[in-house]
Amino acid sequence: MPEEQKKFYITTPIYYVNDKPHIGHAYTTIAADVLARLHRQLGDDTWFLTGTDEHGAKIEAAAKKAGKNPQEFVDEVSAKYSLTWDQLGIAPDDFIRTTEDRHKKSVAIFLNNLKNSGKVYGGDYEGLYCVGHEAFIKESDLVDGVCPEHKTKPEKIKEKNWFFKLSDYQNILKEKIEKDEILIQPNTRKNEVLSFINQGLEDIAISRPNVKWGIPIPWDIDQTTYVWVEALFNYCSAVGYGIDQEKFQKYWPADLHMMGKEIIKFHCIIWPALLLAIEIEPPKRVFANGFFTVAGQKISKTIGNVIDPNDWVAKYGADAVRYFLLREVPFGEDGDVSEEKLKSRYNSDLANGLGNLFSRITNMVEKFLDGDVELTKSPRDLSEVSEAFYNLDFSHGLEVAWETVAWADGLIDKAKPWELHKTEPKKVKELLINLVAVLSELALKLSPIMPDAANKIREALEQEKITKPSAPLFPKID
Ligand code: MSP
């Protein structure tokens, strides 16, 4: 890991407010929060942005269905997002909403600059629009006449649009991605983007004449901006593009855009091309996580398996949910989660693992040393844990950390301090000093993932006199 202080600007997708957040949305946001916390710990000037995507046909329809006016509706759902993040211990530096004035103003400046670049032209468009995707889809992508993902029939659209010359960017994008100037990870996603580019890029419509709920095109106010175009721009508007130049210069380009694998084409093709057109540096890195299924099935309202992260937090606590999601599935791969799996990991890894180790150690320190231990350097090197987190290999980092939990438990079982202290009190003292140091180091390394528990452990160990805490760190759940 680099030593010098740097700036680190990290983002999540801005989430659609057609419905409240589920664990899939929480996944990417927790991972970004962990990285932000790690970079703050390393002393980097960190800026962590998340937010909500509030315009477009999909949101307009959801508001209508709820019988609310769009603004009232998006205010409510957006608040659910920020509240949920709070419950999960997610602490962004900024939360952008695309219905905010700061975003609308910045987008208008951006669109004018885009127009002035000469890469925008008017034309007619005929195609199939999937509202679920908020994108045009190809006839060949349909299965039995419906979008295979949203199970809805796309709208046949024939309209006048403003277009962006995406096709002009084929070679330059290819070069930047191949050279990792725009680093796309995992590598399979990079290959996917490159092969898509190699099939040839078509120009894209950047306006919609028949969608009212959106940001007007500054030079043609009868049209609104295509929702993906303005949504992508949140990464710039939030740090002050066109409005607070100093802040923008400080944080742009984004160091890391985090997202799910389904939206990499928007982020790795359209987004950098738009930026290149207005002569702004593209983002440095994009990392795509895989998709969760719940007990083997796609997360869907129709199936009825949508998990509200707040329910899990209420039962198991935020730290446990954060731990579970990042431990269960290697980051970047698809994987399956369920409450059964959460409960089983909670009991084995947290209640019987880390939590039990903490109470064992503090208990013995209280009993055999009257709470007196000096905090020393850990005899076990745990740098691999932070290095793994730094490289977004969360599950590996946690595995390594839990090897240390098992190691410490093993030391205690072997030494049997409850017997040894009668004959060799010095040895017991030495052992406990080492265990306290390891536990404290472990808590420090784990704090980006489980900030609350880490804090409790460190506070307990830093006390003048260590006493066994009155309540277990992770009470066992039956
Ligand atoms: N609004 C767009 C993004 C615009 S960004 C400029 C959007 N929103 S979304 O609400 O649909 O959120 C998509 C993101 O949520 C995914 O990219 C991913 O980060 C997360 N996930 C949603 N469902 C998920 C799973 N089932 N599994 C893992 N992540 C998932 O797309």
mmCIF file with all atom_site columns, N, CA and C in Angstrom, residues 203-262:
data_model
loop_
_atom_site.group_PDB
_atom_site.id
_atom_site.type_symbol
_atom_site.label_atom_id
_atom_site.label_alt_id
_atom_site.label_comp_id
_atom_site.label_asym_id
_atom_site.label_entity_id
_atom_site.label_seq_id
_atom_site.pdbx_PDB_ins_code
_atom_site.Cartn_x
_atom_site.Cartn_y
_atom_site.Cartn_z
_atom_site.occupancy
_atom_site.B_iso_or_equiv
_atom_site.pdbx_formal_charge
_atom_site.auth_seq_id
_atom_site.auth_comp_id
_atom_site.auth_asym_id
_atom_site.auth_atom_id
_atom_site.pdbx_PDB_model_num
ATOM 1   N N  . ASP A 1 203 ? -24.011 5.900  -32.164 1.00 0.00 ? 203 ASP A N  1
ATOM 2   C CA . ASP A 1 203 ? -24.327 7.146  -31.463 1.00 0.00 ? 203 ASP A CA 1
ATOM 3   C C  . ASP A 1 203 ? -25.521 6.915  -30.544 1.00 0.00 ? 203 ASP A C  1
ATOM 4   N N  . ILE A 1 204 ? -25.634 7.727  -29.516 1.00 0.00 ? 204 ILE A N  1
ATOM 5   C CA . ILE A 1 204 ? -26.755 7.537  -28.575 1.00 0.00 ? 204 ILE A CA 1
ATOM 6   C C  . ILE A 1 204 ? -27.628 8.791  -28.480 1.00 0.00 ? 204 ILE A C  1
ATOM 7   N N  . ALA A 1 205 ? -28.903 8.549  -28.243 1.00 0.00 ? 205 ALA A N  1
ATOM 8   C CA . ALA A 1 205 ? -29.822 9.663  -27.992 1.00 0.00 ? 205 ALA A CA 1
ATOM 9   C C  . ALA A 1 205 ? -29.554 10.196 -26.587 1.00 0.00 ? 205 ALA A C  1
ATOM 10  N N  . ILE A 1 206 ? -29.478 11.507 -26.452 1.00 0.00 ? 206 ILE A N  1
ATOM 11  C CA . ILE A 1 206 ? -29.228 12.089 -25.120 1.00 0.00 ? 206 ILE A CA 1
ATOM 12  C C  . ILE A 1 206 ? -30.418 12.907 -24.634 1.00 0.00 ? 206 ILE A C  1
ATOM 13  N N  . SER A 1 207 ? -31.528 12.859 -25.395 1.00 0.00 ? 207 SER A N  1
ATOM 14  C CA . SER A 1 207 ? -32.706 13.603 -24.940 1.00 0.00 ? 207 SER A CA 1
ATOM 15  C C  . SER A 1 207 ? -33.949 12.761 -25.155 1.00 0.00 ? 207 SER A C  1
ATOM 16  N N  . ARG A 1 208 ? -35.025 13.119 -24.470 1.00 0.00 ? 208 ARG A N  1
ATOM 17  C CA . ARG A 1 208 ? -36.299 12.440 -24.622 1.00 0.00 ? 208 ARG A CA 1
ATOM 18  C C  . ARG A 1 208 ? -37.400 13.495 -24.740 1.00 0.00 ? 208 ARG A C  1
ATOM 19  N N  . PRO A 1 209 ? -38.071 13.567 -25.883 1.00 0.00 ? 209 PRO A N  1
ATOM 20  C CA . PRO A 1 209 ? -39.106 14.589 -26.032 1.00 0.00 ? 209 PRO A CA 1
ATOM 21  C C  . PRO A 1 209 ? -40.379 14.283 -25.242 1.00 0.00 ? 209 PRO A C  1
ATOM 22  N N  . ASN A 1 210 ? -40.617 13.020 -24.944 1.00 0.00 ? 210 ASN A N  1
ATOM 23  C CA . ASN A 1 210 ? -41.903 12.684 -24.332 1.00 0.00 ? 210 ASN A CA 1
ATOM 24  C C  . ASN A 1 210 ? -41.832 12.336 -22.853 1.00 0.00 ? 210 ASN A C  1
ATOM 25  N N  . VAL A 1 211 ? -40.695 12.613 -22.249 1.00 0.00 ? 211 VAL A N  1
ATOM 26  C CA . VAL A 1 211 ? -40.594 12.386 -20.810 1.00 0.00 ? 211 VAL A CA 1
ATOM 27  C C  . VAL A 1 211 ? -40.560 13.757 -20.140 1.00 0.00 ? 211 VAL A C  1
ATOM 28  N N  . LYS A 1 212 ? -41.517 13.978 -19.257 1.00 0.00 ? 212 LYS A N  1
ATOM 29  C CA . LYS A 1 212 ? -41.619 15.306 -18.621 1.00 0.00 ? 212 LYS A CA 1
ATOM 30  C C  . LYS A 1 212 ? -40.698 15.403 -17.399 1.00 0.00 ? 212 LYS A C  1
ATOM 31  N N  . TRP A 1 213 ? -40.588 14.295 -16.673 1.00 0.00 ? 213 TRP A N  1
ATOM 32  C CA . TRP A 1 213 ? -39.864 14.304 -15.397 1.00 0.00 ? 213 TRP A CA 1
ATOM 33  C C  . TRP A 1 213 ? -38.356 14.174 -15.635 1.00 0.00 ? 213 TRP A C  1
ATOM 34  N N  . GLY A 1 214 ? -37.735 15.344 -15.901 1.00 0.00 ? 214 GLY A N  1
ATOM 35  C CA . GLY A 1 214 ? -36.310 15.319 -16.190 1.00 0.00 ? 214 GLY A CA 1
ATOM 36  C C  . GLY A 1 214 ? -35.749 16.723 -16.269 1.00 0.00 ? 214 GLY A C  1
ATOM 37  N N  . ILE A 1 215 ? -34.480 16.817 -16.604 1.00 0.00 ? 215 ILE A N  1
ATOM 38  C CA . ILE A 1 215 ? -33.822 18.121 -16.705 1.00 0.00 ? 215 ILE A CA 1
ATOM 39  C C  . ILE A 1 215 ? -33.908 18.610 -18.153 1.00 0.00 ? 215 ILE A C  1
ATOM 40  N N  . PRO A 1 216 ? -34.488 19.808 -18.380 1.00 0.00 ? 216 PRO A N  1
ATOM 41  C CA . PRO A 1 216 ? -34.659 20.290 -19.748 1.00 0.00 ? 216 PRO A CA 1
ATOM 42  C C  . PRO A 1 216 ? -33.316 20.425 -20.480 1.00 0.00 ? 216 PRO A C  1
ATOM 43  N N  . ILE A 1 217 ? -33.356 20.150 -21.774 1.00 0.00 ? 217 ILE A N  1
ATOM 44  C CA . ILE A 1 217 ? -32.180 20.406 -22.615 1.00 0.00 ? 217 ILE A CA 1
ATOM 45  C C  . ILE A 1 217 ? -32.098 21.937 -22.756 1.00 0.00 ? 217 ILE A C  1
ATOM 46  N N  . PRO A 1 218 ? -30.979 22.543 -22.357 1.00 0.00 ? 218 PRO A N  1
ATOM 47  C CA . PRO A 1 218 ? -30.942 24.016 -22.269 1.00 0.00 ? 218 PRO A CA 1
ATOM 48  C C  . PRO A 1 218 ? -31.319 24.726 -23.578 1.00 0.00 ? 218 PRO A C  1
ATOM 49  N N  . TRP A 1 219 ? -30.940 24.146 -24.727 1.00 0.00 ? 219 TRP A N  1
ATOM 50  C CA . TRP A 1 219 ? -31.216 24.832 -25.998 1.00 0.00 ? 219 TRP A CA 1
ATOM 51  C C  . TRP A 1 219 ? -32.498 24.324 -26.678 1.00 0.00 ? 219 TRP A C  1
ATOM 52  N N  . ASP A 1 220 ? -33.207 23.447 -25.996 1.00 0.00 ? 220 ASP A N  1
ATOM 53  C CA . ASP A 1 220 ? -34.439 22.895 -26.580 1.00 0.00 ? 220 ASP A CA 1
ATOM 54  C C  . ASP A 1 220 ? -35.311 22.408 -25.423 1.00 0.00 ? 220 ASP A C  1
ATOM 55  N N  . ILE A 1 221 ? -35.958 23.390 -24.761 1.00 0.00 ? 221 ILE A N  1
ATOM 56  C CA . ILE A 1 221 ? -36.584 23.065 -23.475 1.00 0.00 ? 221 ILE A CA 1
ATOM 57  C C  . ILE A 1 221 ? -37.819 22.166 -23.569 1.00 0.00 ? 221 ILE A C  1
ATOM 58  N N  . ASP A 1 222 ? -38.214 21.815 -24.780 1.00 0.00 ? 222 ASP A N  1
ATOM 59  C CA . ASP A 1 222 ? -39.320 20.857 -24.910 1.00 0.00 ? 222 ASP A CA 1
ATOM 60  C C  . ASP A 1 222 ? -38.845 19.426 -24.708 1.00 0.00 ? 222 ASP A C  1
ATOM 61  N N  . GLN A 1 223 ? -37.555 19.255 -24.632 1.00 0.00 ? 223 GLN A N  1
ATOM 62  C CA . GLN A 1 223 ? -37.011 17.909 -24.422 1.00 0.00 ? 223 GLN A CA 1
ATOM 63  C C  . GLN A 1 223 ? -36.326 17.839 -23.054 1.00 0.00 ? 223 GLN A C  1
ATOM 64  N N  . THR A 1 224 ? -36.365 16.661 -22.463 1.00 0.00 ? 224 THR A N  1
ATOM 65  C CA . THR A 1 224 ? -35.580 16.489 -21.234 1.00 0.00 ? 224 THR A CA 1
ATOM 66  C C  . THR A 1 224 ? -34.362 15.625 -21.535 1.00 0.00 ? 224 THR A C  1
ATOM 67  N N  . THR A 1 225 ? -33.406 15.710 -20.632 1.00 0.00 ? 225 THR A N  1
ATOM 68  C CA . THR A 1 225 ? -32.148 14.989 -20.809 1.00 0.00 ? 225 THR A CA 1
ATOM 69  C C  . THR A 1 225 ? -32.373 13.496 -20.541 1.00 0.00 ? 225 THR A C  1
ATOM 70  N N  . TYR A 1 226 ? -31.818 12.671 -21.395 1.00 0.00 ? 226 TYR A N  1
ATOM 71  C CA . TYR A 1 226 ? -31.869 11.221 -21.185 1.00 0.00 ? 226 TYR A CA 1
ATOM 72  C C  . TYR A 1 226 ? -31.330 10.929 -19.779 1.00 0.00 ? 226 TYR A C  1
ATOM 73  N N  . VAL A 1 227 ? -32.102 10.183 -19.009 1.00 0.00 ? 227 VAL A N  1
ATOM 74  C CA . VAL A 1 227 ? -31.805 10.052 -17.589 1.00 0.00 ? 227 VAL A CA 1
ATOM 75  C C  . VAL A 1 227 ? -30.405 9.482  -17.307 1.00 0.00 ? 227 VAL A C  1
ATOM 76  N N  . TRP A 1 228 ? -29.927 8.557  -18.112 1.00 0.00 ? 228 TRP A N  1
ATOM 77  C CA . TRP A 1 228 ? -28.590 8.011  -17.854 1.00 0.00 ? 228 TRP A CA 1
ATOM 78  C C  . TRP A 1 228 ? -27.495 9.067  -18.008 1.00 0.00 ? 228 TRP A C  1
ATOM 79  N N  . VAL A 1 229 ? -27.698 9.967  -18.978 1.00 0.00 ? 229 VAL A N  1
ATOM 80  C CA . VAL A 1 229 ? -26.671 10.988 -19.224 1.00 0.00 ? 229 VAL A CA 1
ATOM 81  C C  . VAL A 1 229 ? -26.554 11.922 -18.010 1.00 0.00 ? 229 VAL A C  1
ATOM 82  N N  . GLU A 1 230 ? -27.692 12.384 -17.523 1.00 0.00 ? 230 GLU A N  1
ATOM 83  C CA . GLU A 1 230 ? -27.590 13.284 -16.360 1.00 0.00 ? 230 GLU A CA 1
ATOM 84  C C  . GLU A 1 230 ? -27.212 12.523 -15.089 1.00 0.00 ? 230 GLU A C  1
ATOM 85  N N  . ALA A 1 231 ? -27.649 11.258 -14.997 1.00 0.00 ? 231 ALA A N  1
ATOM 86  C CA . ALA A 1 231 ? -27.313 10.465 -13.808 1.00 0.00 ? 231 ALA A CA 1
ATOM 87  C C  . ALA A 1 231 ? -25.802 10.256 -13.717 1.00 0.00 ? 231 ALA A C  1
ATOM 88  N N  . LEU A 1 232 ? -25.189 9.879  -14.835 1.00 0.00 ? 232 LEU A N  1
ATOM 89  C CA . LEU A 1 232 ? -23.737 9.693  -14.821 1.00 0.00 ? 232 LEU A CA 1
ATOM 90  C C  . LEU A 1 232 ? -23.033 10.978 -14.390 1.00 0.00 ? 232 LEU A C  1
ATOM 91  N N  . PHE A 1 233 ? -23.621 12.091 -14.811 1.00 0.00 ? 233 PHE A N  1
ATOM 92  C CA . PHE A 1 233 ? -22.949 13.353 -14.512 1.00 0.00 ? 233 PHE A CA 1
ATOM 93  C C  . PHE A 1 233 ? -22.952 13.688 -13.015 1.00 0.00 ? 233 PHE A C  1
ATOM 94  N N  . ASN A 1 234 ? -23.725 12.945 -12.216 1.00 0.00 ? 234 ASN A N  1
ATOM 95  C CA . ASN A 1 234 ? -23.731 13.235 -10.775 1.00 0.00 ? 234 ASN A CA 1
ATOM 96  C C  . ASN A 1 234 ? -22.337 13.189 -10.166 1.00 0.00 ? 234 ASN A C  1
ATOM 97  N N  . TYR A 1 235 ? -21.487 12.330 -10.745 1.00 0.00 ? 235 TYR A N  1
ATOM 98  C CA . TYR A 1 235 ? -20.139 12.180 -10.186 1.00 0.00 ? 235 TYR A CA 1
ATOM 99  C C  . TYR A 1 235 ? -19.345 13.480 -10.306 1.00 0.00 ? 235 TYR A C  1
ATOM 100 N N  . CYS A 1 236 ? -19.686 14.273 -11.324 1.00 0.00 ? 236 CYS A N  1
ATOM 101 C CA . CYS A 1 236 ? -19.031 15.579 -11.487 1.00 0.00 ? 236 CYS A CA 1
ATOM 102 C C  . CYS A 1 236 ? -19.796 16.695 -10.792 1.00 0.00 ? 236 CYS A C  1
ATOM 103 N N  . SER A 1 237 ? -21.124 16.676 -10.932 1.00 0.00 ? 237 SER A N  1
ATOM 104 C CA . SER A 1 237 ? -21.896 17.772 -10.339 1.00 0.00 ? 237 SER A CA 1
ATOM 105 C C  . SER A 1 237 ? -21.723 17.793 -8.821  1.00 0.00 ? 237 SER A C  1
ATOM 106 N N  . ALA A 1 238 ? -21.628 16.611 -8.220  1.00 0.00 ? 238 ALA A N  1
ATOM 107 C CA . ALA A 1 238 ? -21.524 16.550 -6.751  1.00 0.00 ? 238 ALA A CA 1
ATOM 108 C C  . ALA A 1 238 ? -20.244 17.194 -6.234  1.00 0.00 ? 238 ALA A C  1
ATOM 109 N N  . VAL A 1 239 ? -19.196 17.169 -7.036  1.00 0.00 ? 239 VAL A N  1
ATOM 110 C CA . VAL A 1 239 ? -17.962 17.827 -6.577  1.00 0.00 ? 239 VAL A CA 1
ATOM 111 C C  . VAL A 1 239 ? -17.792 19.192 -7.242  1.00 0.00 ? 239 VAL A C  1
ATOM 112 N N  . GLY A 1 240 ? -18.898 19.747 -7.737  1.00 0.00 ? 240 GLY A N  1
ATOM 113 C CA . GLY A 1 240 ? -18.907 21.161 -8.093  1.00 0.00 ? 240 GLY A CA 1
ATOM 114 C C  . GLY A 1 240 ? -18.585 21.536 -9.527  1.00 0.00 ? 240 GLY A C  1
ATOM 115 N N  . TYR A 1 241 ? -18.738 20.605 -10.474 1.00 0.00 ? 241 TYR A N  1
ATOM 116 C CA . TYR A 1 241 ? -18.426 20.943 -11.864 1.00 0.00 ? 241 TYR A CA 1
ATOM 117 C C  . TYR A 1 241 ? -19.173 22.204 -12.305 1.00 0.00 ? 241 TYR A C  1
ATOM 118 N N  . GLY A 1 242 ? -18.419 23.166 -12.807 1.00 0.00 ? 242 GLY A N  1
ATOM 119 C CA . GLY A 1 242 ? -19.001 24.400 -13.337 1.00 0.00 ? 242 GLY A CA 1
ATOM 120 C C  . GLY A 1 242 ? -19.485 25.364 -12.266 1.00 0.00 ? 242 GLY A C  1
ATOM 121 N N  . ILE A 1 243 ? -19.407 24.950 -11.004 1.00 0.00 ? 243 ILE A N  1
ATOM 122 C CA . ILE A 1 243 ? -19.978 25.774 -9.936  1.00 0.00 ? 243 ILE A CA 1
ATOM 123 C C  . ILE A 1 243 ? -18.930 26.069 -8.855  1.00 0.00 ? 243 ILE A C  1
ATOM 124 N N  . ASP A 1 244 ? -18.231 25.018 -8.441  1.00 0.00 ? 244 ASP A N  1
ATOM 125 C CA . ASP A 1 244 ? -17.177 25.202 -7.436  1.00 0.00 ? 244 ASP A CA 1
ATOM 126 C C  . ASP A 1 244 ? -15.901 24.579 -8.018  1.00 0.00 ? 244 ASP A C  1
ATOM 127 N N  . GLN A 1 245 ? -15.227 25.392 -8.812  1.00 0.00 ? 245 GLN A N  1
ATOM 128 C CA . GLN A 1 245 ? -14.091 24.891 -9.584  1.00 0.00 ? 245 GLN A CA 1
ATOM 129 C C  . GLN A 1 245 ? -12.985 24.355 -8.670  1.00 0.00 ? 245 GLN A C  1
ATOM 130 N N  . GLU A 1 246 ? -12.825 24.991 -7.526  1.00 0.00 ? 246 GLU A N  1
ATOM 131 C CA . GLU A 1 246 ? -11.747 24.585 -6.621  1.00 0.00 ? 246 GLU A CA 1
ATOM 132 C C  . GLU A 1 246 ? -11.981 23.156 -6.111  1.00 0.00 ? 246 GLU A C  1
ATOM 133 N N  . LYS A 1 247 ? -13.216 22.913 -5.726  1.00 0.00 ? 247 LYS A N  1
ATOM 134 C CA . LYS A 1 247 ? -13.555 21.581 -5.226  1.00 0.00 ? 247 LYS A CA 1
ATOM 135 C C  . LYS A 1 247 ? -13.437 20.554 -6.351  1.00 0.00 ? 247 LYS A C  1
ATOM 136 N N  . PHE A 1 248 ? -13.905 20.949 -7.518  1.00 0.00 ? 248 PHE A N  1
ATOM 137 C CA . PHE A 1 248 ? -13.853 20.029 -8.649  1.00 0.00 ? 248 PHE A CA 1
ATOM 138 C C  . PHE A 1 248 ? -12.403 19.648 -8.975  1.00 0.00 ? 248 PHE A C  1
ATOM 139 N N  . GLN A 1 249 ? -11.545 20.651 -9.013  1.00 0.00 ? 249 GLN A N  1
ATOM 140 C CA . GLN A 1 249 ? -10.113 20.394 -9.300  1.00 0.00 ? 249 GLN A CA 1
ATOM 141 C C  . GLN A 1 249 ? -9.507  19.491 -8.236  1.00 0.00 ? 249 GLN A C  1
ATOM 142 N N  . LYS A 1 250 ? -9.973  19.662 -7.028  1.00 0.00 ? 250 LYS A N  1
ATOM 143 C CA . LYS A 1 250 ? -9.397  18.903 -5.915  1.00 0.00 ? 250 LYS A CA 1
ATOM 144 C C  . LYS A 1 250 ? -9.717  17.411 -6.043  1.00 0.00 ? 250 LYS A C  1
ATOM 145 N N  . TYR A 1 251 ? -10.968 17.086 -6.403  1.00 0.00 ? 251 TYR A N  1
ATOM 146 C CA . TYR A 1 251 ? -11.364 15.666 -6.351  1.00 0.00 ? 251 TYR A CA 1
ATOM 147 C C  . TYR A 1 251 ? -11.412 14.955 -7.696  1.00 0.00 ? 251 TYR A C  1
ATOM 148 N N  . TRP A 1 252 ? -11.674 15.697 -8.778  1.00 0.00 ? 252 TRP A N  1
ATOM 149 C CA . TRP A 1 252 ? -11.766 15.008 -10.064 1.00 0.00 ? 252 TRP A CA 1
ATOM 150 C C  . TRP A 1 252 ? -10.377 14.731 -10.609 1.00 0.00 ? 252 TRP A C  1
ATOM 151 N N  . PRO A 1 253 ? -10.094 13.613 -11.326 1.00 0.00 ? 253 PRO A N  1
ATOM 152 C CA . PRO A 1 253 ? -10.997 12.519 -11.677 1.00 0.00 ? 253 PRO A CA 1
ATOM 153 C C  . PRO A 1 253 ? -11.300 11.577 -10.511 1.00 0.00 ? 253 PRO A C  1
ATOM 154 N N  . ALA A 1 254 ? -12.446 10.927 -10.618 1.00 0.00 ? 254 ALA A N  1
ATOM 155 C CA . ALA A 1 254 ? -12.802 9.930  -9.610  1.00 0.00 ? 254 ALA A CA 1
ATOM 156 C C  . ALA A 1 254 ? -11.734 8.843  -9.599  1.00 0.00 ? 254 ALA A C  1
ATOM 157 N N  . ASP A 1 255 ? -11.337 8.437  -8.398  1.00 0.00 ? 255 ASP A N  1
ATOM 158 C CA . ASP A 1 255 ? -10.341 7.368  -8.292  1.00 0.00 ? 255 ASP A CA 1
ATOM 159 C C  . ASP A 1 255 ? -10.982 6.005  -8.450  1.00 0.00 ? 255 ASP A C  1
ATOM 160 N N  . LEU A 1 256 ? -12.227 5.895  -8.044  1.00 0.00 ? 256 LEU A N  1
ATOM 161 C CA . LEU A 1 256 ? -12.869 4.587  -8.131  1.00 0.00 ? 256 LEU A CA 1
ATOM 162 C C  . LEU A 1 256 ? -14.394 4.716  -8.194  1.00 0.00 ? 256 LEU A C  1
ATOM 163 N N  . HIS A 1 257 ? -14.971 4.250  -9.296  1.00 0.00 ? 257 HIS A N  1
ATOM 164 C CA . HIS A 1 257 ? -16.424 4.119  -9.393  1.00 0.00 ? 257 HIS A CA 1
ATOM 165 C C  . HIS A 1 257 ? -16.772 2.672  -9.070  1.00 0.00 ? 257 HIS A C  1
ATOM 166 N N  . MET A 1 258 ? -17.573 2.482  -8.027  1.00 0.00 ? 258 MET A N  1
ATOM 167 C CA . MET A 1 258 ? -18.021 1.130  -7.682  1.00 0.00 ? 258 MET A CA 1
ATOM 168 C C  . MET A 1 258 ? -19.432 0.946  -8.216  1.00 0.00 ? 258 MET A C  1
ATOM 169 N N  . MET A 1 259 ? -19.763 -0.283 -8.621  1.00 0.00 ? 259 MET A N  1
ATOM 170 C CA . MET A 1 259 ? -21.109 -0.554 -9.152  1.00 0.00 ? 259 MET A CA 1
ATOM 171 C C  . MET A 1 259 ? -21.312 -2.048 -9.321  1.00 0.00 ? 259 MET A C  1
ATOM 172 N N  . GLY A 1 260 ? -22.544 -2.423 -9.688  1.00 0.00 ? 260 GLY A N  1
ATOM 173 C CA . GLY A 1 260 ? -22.805 -3.804 -10.046 1.00 0.00 ? 260 GLY A CA 1
ATOM 174 C C  . GLY A 1 260 ? -22.442 -4.029 -11.507 1.00 0.00 ? 260 GLY A C  1
ATOM 175 N N  . LYS A 1 261 ? -22.234 -5.282 -11.862 1.00 0.00 ? 261 LYS A N  1
ATOM 176 C CA . LYS A 1 261 ? -21.722 -5.615 -13.198 1.00 0.00 ? 261 LYS A CA 1
ATOM 177 C C  . LYS A 1 261 ? -22.674 -5.240 -14.333 1.00 0.00 ? 261 LYS A C  1
ATOM 178 N N  . GLU A 1 262 ? -23.970 -5.034 -14.012 1.00 0.00 ? 262 GLU A N  1
ATOM 179 C CA . GLU A 1 262 ? -24.940 -4.810 -15.095 1.00 0.00 ? 262 GLU A CA 1
ATOM 180 C C  . GLU A 1 262 ? -24.859 -3.415 -15.704 1.00 0.00 ? 262 GLU A C  1
#
